[in-house]
mmCIF file of C-alpha atoms in Angstrom:
data_model
loop_
_atom_site.group_PDB
_atom_site.id
_atom_site.type_symbol
_atom_site.label_atom_id
_atom_site.label_comp_id
_atom_site.label_asym_id
_atom_site.label_seq_id
_atom_site.Cartn_x
_atom_site.Cartn_y
_atom_site.Cartn_z
ATOM 1 C CA GLY T 1 48.682 72.017 -0.141
ATOM 2 C CA GLU T 2 50.365 74.782 -2.006
ATOM 3 C CA ASP T 3 47.364 77.011 -1.416
ATOM 4 C CA VAL T 4 47.227 76.627 2.340
ATOM 5 C CA GLU T 5 50.067 78.068 4.423
ATOM 6 C CA GLN T 6 50.903 77.413 8.063
ATOM 7 C CA SER T 7 53.831 78.161 10.309
ATOM 8 C CA LEU T 8 55.750 74.943 10.862
ATOM 9 C CA PHE T 9 56.427 74.922 14.571
ATOM 10 C CA LEU T 10 54.999 76.242 17.842
ATOM 11 C CA SER T 11 56.160 75.622 21.386
ATOM 12 C CA VAL T 12 54.093 76.534 24.443
ATOM 13 C CA ARG T 13 54.116 75.771 28.143
ATOM 14 C CA GLU T 14 51.503 73.553 29.700
ATOM 15 C CA GLY T 15 48.535 75.612 30.838
ATOM 16 C CA ASP T 16 49.145 78.440 28.367
ATOM 17 C CA SER T 17 47.020 79.101 25.295
ATOM 18 C CA SER T 18 48.223 78.021 21.860
ATOM 19 C CA VAL T 19 47.324 79.855 18.687
ATOM 20 C CA ILE T 20 47.950 78.170 15.354
ATOM 21 C CA ASN T 21 47.535 80.277 12.252
ATOM 22 C CA CYS T 22 46.682 79.451 8.660
ATOM 23 C CA THR T 23 46.199 81.397 5.451
ATOM 24 C CA TYR T 24 44.379 80.133 2.414
ATOM 25 C CA THR T 25 43.991 81.498 -1.072
ATOM 26 C CA ASP T 26 40.703 80.157 -2.424
ATOM 27 C CA SER T 27 38.172 82.825 -1.555
ATOM 28 C CA SER T 28 35.366 80.521 -2.633
ATOM 29 C CA SER T 29 36.153 77.995 0.109
ATOM 30 C CA THR T 30 32.909 77.360 1.929
ATOM 31 C CA TYR T 31 34.290 75.268 4.768
ATOM 32 C CA LEU T 32 37.623 75.301 6.558
ATOM 33 C CA TYR T 33 38.861 72.531 8.796
ATOM 34 C CA TRP T 34 41.338 71.754 11.530
ATOM 35 C CA TYR T 35 42.732 68.245 11.840
ATOM 36 C CA LYS T 36 45.150 66.803 14.414
ATOM 37 C CA GLN T 37 47.714 64.084 13.751
ATOM 38 C CA GLU T 38 49.538 62.254 16.509
ATOM 39 C CA PRO T 39 52.710 60.258 15.779
ATOM 40 C CA GLY T 40 52.047 57.140 13.704
ATOM 41 C CA ALA T 41 48.342 57.871 13.425
ATOM 42 C CA GLY T 42 45.940 59.172 10.815
ATOM 43 C CA LEU T 43 44.293 62.553 10.902
ATOM 44 C CA GLN T 44 41.555 63.286 13.397
ATOM 45 C CA LEU T 45 39.013 66.018 12.740
ATOM 46 C CA LEU T 46 39.018 68.638 15.506
ATOM 47 C CA THR T 47 36.531 71.139 14.167
ATOM 48 C CA TYR T 48 35.381 72.976 11.073
ATOM 49 C CA ILE T 49 33.832 76.339 10.354
ATOM 50 C CA PHE T 50 31.458 77.559 7.675
ATOM 51 C CA SER T 51 32.663 80.597 5.790
ATOM 52 C CA ASN T 52 29.751 82.788 6.866
ATOM 53 C CA MET T 53 30.858 82.489 10.494
ATOM 54 C CA ASP T 54 33.535 84.553 12.214
ATOM 55 C CA MET T 55 34.038 82.335 15.219
ATOM 56 C CA LYS T 56 33.257 78.874 16.472
ATOM 57 C CA GLN T 57 33.914 77.601 19.979
ATOM 58 C CA ASP T 58 34.010 73.989 21.060
ATOM 59 C CA GLN T 59 35.200 73.384 24.631
ATOM 60 C CA ARG T 60 38.901 74.351 24.717
ATOM 61 C CA LEU T 61 39.003 75.083 20.989
ATOM 62 C CA THR T 62 38.183 78.433 19.400
ATOM 63 C CA VAL T 63 38.323 78.951 15.646
ATOM 64 C CA LEU T 64 38.508 82.455 14.240
ATOM 65 C CA LEU T 65 37.950 83.175 10.573
ATOM 66 C CA ASN T 66 38.845 86.433 8.830
ATOM 67 C CA LYS T 67 37.442 85.907 5.370
ATOM 68 C CA LYS T 68 38.657 89.274 4.092
ATOM 69 C CA ASP T 69 42.268 88.371 4.857
ATOM 70 C CA LYS T 70 41.751 84.633 4.186
ATOM 71 C CA HIS T 71 43.121 83.912 7.650
ATOM 72 C CA LEU T 72 42.079 81.100 9.935
ATOM 73 C CA SER T 73 43.302 80.458 13.459
ATOM 74 C CA LEU T 74 42.879 77.731 16.057
ATOM 75 C CA ARG T 75 43.207 78.654 19.711
ATOM 76 C CA ILE T 76 43.636 75.892 22.274
ATOM 77 C CA ALA T 77 42.983 77.065 25.808
ATOM 78 C CA ASP T 78 44.802 75.531 28.792
ATOM 79 C CA THR T 79 47.111 73.531 26.526
ATOM 80 C CA GLN T 80 48.068 70.110 27.858
ATOM 81 C CA THR T 81 51.008 67.827 27.020
ATOM 82 C CA GLY T 82 48.520 65.532 25.288
ATOM 83 C CA ASP T 83 47.858 68.320 22.801
ATOM 84 C CA SER T 84 51.375 67.887 21.392
ATOM 85 C CA ALA T 85 50.790 66.849 17.774
ATOM 86 C CA ILE T 86 50.756 68.207 14.243
ATOM 87 C CA TYR T 87 47.791 70.407 13.386
ATOM 88 C CA PHE T 88 46.614 70.731 9.807
ATOM 89 C CA CYS T 89 44.464 73.435 8.320
ATOM 90 C CA ALA T 90 42.425 72.395 5.263
ATOM 91 C CA GLU T 91 40.015 73.915 2.797
ATOM 92 C CA LYS T 92 37.597 72.297 0.425
ATOM 93 C CA GLY T 93 39.227 71.797 -2.957
ATOM 94 C CA PRO T 94 37.829 72.985 -6.290
ATOM 95 C CA SER T 95 35.724 69.850 -6.754
ATOM 96 C CA GLY T 96 33.922 70.577 -3.512
ATOM 97 C CA TYR T 97 34.708 67.159 -2.060
ATOM 98 C CA ALA T 98 38.425 66.525 -1.563
ATOM 99 C CA LEU T 99 40.270 68.707 0.947
ATOM 100 C CA ASN T 100 43.498 70.650 0.373
ATOM 101 C CA PHE T 101 45.787 70.564 3.395
ATOM 102 C CA GLY T 102 48.558 72.795 4.615
ATOM 103 C CA LYS T 103 51.936 71.364 5.614
ATOM 104 C CA GLY T 104 50.962 71.293 9.260
ATOM 105 C CA THR T 105 52.081 73.062 12.433
ATOM 106 C CA SER T 106 53.971 70.932 14.920
ATOM 107 C CA LEU T 107 52.850 71.895 18.444
ATOM 108 C CA LEU T 108 55.145 71.023 21.329
ATOM 109 C CA VAL T 109 53.771 71.459 24.841
ATOM 110 C CA THR T 110 56.385 71.518 27.572
ATOM 111 C CA PRO T 111 55.717 70.953 31.287
ATOM 112 C CA ASP D 1 31.847 50.089 12.914
ATOM 113 C CA THR D 2 35.427 50.755 13.991
ATOM 114 C CA GLY D 3 36.198 53.501 11.504
ATOM 115 C CA VAL D 4 38.362 53.446 8.383
ATOM 116 C CA SER D 5 40.675 50.432 8.213
ATOM 117 C CA GLN D 6 43.825 50.186 6.137
ATOM 118 C CA ASP D 7 45.981 47.178 5.415
ATOM 119 C CA PRO D 8 48.876 46.606 5.624
ATOM 120 C CA ARG D 9 50.030 49.210 8.132
ATOM 121 C CA HIS D 10 53.592 48.941 6.905
ATOM 122 C CA LYS D 11 55.050 47.557 3.693
ATOM 123 C CA ILE D 12 58.741 47.307 2.844
ATOM 124 C CA THR D 13 59.533 46.446 -0.744
ATOM 125 C CA LYS D 14 62.366 46.547 -3.217
ATOM 126 C CA ARG D 15 62.434 49.017 -6.055
ATOM 127 C CA GLY D 16 60.615 47.675 -9.093
ATOM 128 C CA GLN D 17 58.145 45.525 -7.178
ATOM 129 C CA ASN D 18 54.382 46.041 -7.188
ATOM 130 C CA VAL D 19 52.469 46.793 -4.003
ATOM 131 C CA THR D 20 48.772 46.959 -3.197
ATOM 132 C CA PHE D 21 47.052 48.685 -0.302
ATOM 133 C CA ARG D 22 43.511 48.087 0.840
ATOM 134 C CA CYS D 23 41.080 50.476 2.485
ATOM 135 C CA ASP D 24 37.791 49.590 4.156
ATOM 136 C CA PRO D 25 35.772 52.766 4.701
ATOM 137 C CA ILE D 26 33.027 53.409 7.224
ATOM 138 C CA SER D 27 30.205 51.234 5.927
ATOM 139 C CA GLU D 28 27.627 53.932 5.257
ATOM 140 C CA HIS D 29 30.101 56.314 3.614
ATOM 141 C CA ASN D 30 29.772 56.518 -0.148
ATOM 142 C CA ARG D 31 32.833 58.659 -0.793
ATOM 143 C CA LEU D 32 36.368 57.369 -0.511
ATOM 144 C CA TYR D 33 39.649 59.257 -0.886
ATOM 145 C CA TRP D 34 43.319 58.381 -1.201
ATOM 146 C CA TYR D 35 46.018 60.783 -0.043
ATOM 147 C CA ARG D 36 49.793 60.548 0.139
ATOM 148 C CA GLN D 37 51.803 62.067 2.961
ATOM 149 C CA THR D 38 55.579 62.396 3.038
ATOM 150 C CA LEU D 39 57.667 63.435 6.023
ATOM 151 C CA GLY D 40 57.106 67.033 6.999
ATOM 152 C CA GLN D 41 54.320 67.534 4.504
ATOM 153 C CA GLY D 42 50.575 67.655 4.663
ATOM 154 C CA PRO D 43 48.428 65.047 2.965
ATOM 155 C CA GLU D 44 48.384 65.400 -0.823
ATOM 156 C CA PHE D 45 45.239 64.382 -2.661
ATOM 157 C CA LEU D 46 45.556 61.459 -5.078
ATOM 158 C CA THR D 47 42.058 60.374 -6.069
ATOM 159 C CA TYR D 48 38.478 60.089 -4.925
ATOM 160 C CA PHE D 49 35.516 57.797 -5.533
ATOM 161 C CA GLN D 50 31.818 58.300 -5.193
ATOM 162 C CA ASN D 51 30.424 54.796 -4.839
ATOM 163 C CA GLU D 52 32.325 52.778 -7.480
ATOM 164 C CA ALA D 53 32.997 55.723 -9.800
ATOM 165 C CA GLN D 54 36.428 57.336 -9.734
ATOM 166 C CA LEU D 55 35.481 60.990 -10.142
ATOM 167 C CA GLU D 56 38.728 62.857 -9.653
ATOM 168 C CA LYS D 57 42.421 62.103 -10.058
ATOM 169 C CA SER D 58 45.346 64.310 -9.121
ATOM 170 C CA ARG D 59 48.248 64.893 -11.459
ATOM 171 C CA LEU D 60 50.294 63.159 -8.736
ATOM 172 C CA LEU D 61 48.637 59.891 -9.733
ATOM 173 C CA SER D 62 51.080 58.698 -12.376
ATOM 174 C CA ASP D 63 50.433 55.825 -14.774
ATOM 175 C CA ARG D 64 52.085 53.467 -12.288
ATOM 176 C CA PHE D 65 49.294 54.114 -9.793
ATOM 177 C CA SER D 66 45.839 52.634 -10.098
ATOM 178 C CA ALA D 67 42.939 52.735 -7.684
ATOM 179 C CA GLU D 68 39.735 50.747 -7.759
ATOM 180 C CA ARG D 69 36.553 50.507 -5.776
ATOM 181 C CA PRO D 70 34.759 47.722 -7.599
ATOM 182 C CA LYS D 71 31.621 47.335 -5.503
ATOM 183 C CA GLY D 72 31.515 50.756 -3.949
ATOM 184 C CA SER D 73 32.752 49.454 -0.619
ATOM 185 C CA PHE D 74 36.454 48.695 -0.072
ATOM 186 C CA SER D 75 39.127 50.191 -2.306
ATOM 187 C CA THR D 76 42.597 49.158 -3.418
ATOM 188 C CA LEU D 77 45.536 51.323 -4.435
ATOM 189 C CA GLU D 78 48.180 49.561 -6.496
ATOM 190 C CA ILE D 79 51.614 50.949 -7.279
ATOM 191 C CA GLN D 80 53.473 49.190 -10.071
ATOM 192 C CA ARG D 81 57.254 49.216 -10.504
ATOM 193 C CA THR D 82 57.802 51.062 -7.254
ATOM 194 C CA GLU D 83 60.461 53.764 -7.029
ATOM 195 C CA GLN D 84 62.206 55.125 -3.964
ATOM 196 C CA GLY D 85 60.241 58.336 -4.374
ATOM 197 C CA ASP D 86 57.044 56.400 -3.730
ATOM 198 C CA SER D 87 58.073 55.937 -0.100
ATOM 199 C CA ALA D 88 55.355 57.684 1.882
ATOM 200 C CA MET D 89 52.330 57.162 4.092
ATOM 201 C CA TYR D 90 49.243 56.381 2.022
ATOM 202 C CA LEU D 91 46.126 57.603 3.763
ATOM 203 C CA CYS D 92 42.577 56.581 3.021
ATOM 204 C CA ALA D 93 39.559 58.604 4.100
ATOM 205 C CA SER D 94 35.827 58.314 3.674
ATOM 206 C CA SER D 95 32.849 60.635 3.972
ATOM 207 C CA LEU D 96 29.085 60.524 3.782
ATOM 208 C CA GLY D 97 27.721 62.005 0.600
ATOM 209 C CA GLY D 98 25.547 65.046 0.562
ATOM 210 C CA ARG D 99 25.305 68.331 -1.215
ATOM 211 C CA VAL D 100 28.534 69.687 -2.625
ATOM 212 C CA SER D 101 27.856 72.767 -0.533
ATOM 213 C CA GLY D 102 27.860 70.719 2.666
ATOM 214 C CA ALA D 103 30.674 70.311 5.178
ATOM 215 C CA ASN D 104 31.903 66.942 3.804
ATOM 216 C CA VAL D 105 33.797 65.764 6.855
ATOM 217 C CA LEU D 106 36.528 63.245 6.001
ATOM 218 C CA THR D 107 37.328 60.435 8.436
ATOM 219 C CA PHE D 108 40.858 59.100 7.985
ATOM 220 C CA GLY D 109 42.375 55.698 8.525
ATOM 221 C CA ALA D 110 45.709 55.199 10.283
ATOM 222 C CA GLY D 111 47.530 54.900 6.963
ATOM 223 C CA SER D 112 49.755 52.400 5.185
ATOM 224 C CA ARG D 113 53.432 53.262 5.311
ATOM 225 C CA LEU D 114 55.433 52.260 2.237
ATOM 226 C CA THR D 115 59.201 51.979 2.303
ATOM 227 C CA VAL D 116 60.894 51.310 -1.035
ATOM 228 C CA LEU D 117 64.502 50.126 -0.736
#
């Protein structure tokens, strides 16, 4: 996704919080998504947020949306080694159905 | 229902050969999507179907690529005269139709990895 930007790599220690950031350019995006991909597997939906919300919390996951700055973040509390994966930010594409993905942020959790 | 199934999981072929991938979506999902993912990149949209109708195609879908969903259930993606640049993971996803303003959550399969020698 050329319109969705993410930092490529993040390393954290087990037990710390992880924050993965994303910027998007389509101000008309109504929904924004976070997907997780483990090695050799497809993408798994973690959560999504509607554009009229500023925050959404789901267990260890907190999504923050700054619509003015077109900035989305995913915070993972108490990060575990099993959270090591690639995390993709996505927005709804112009058609309203297909999603546009960023290049992904590779999260490494060390003991 | 076990989710979105893709077959084969891995295909190795020689340049110039044709390959076909199959995707079985979640049974009640009427929308089906094909994406391509190369190493270090996010999934790139190729095409999408609503029931049997192919409603959108990316410019990435060259003339050598064709996708079908003849009965609105499973779909096939065929690549003719494969090139080394076609080597990638081909991901299929499905979703349950609703309003265009809805969340439209895509469920992905595990992917079919293509290696062109």
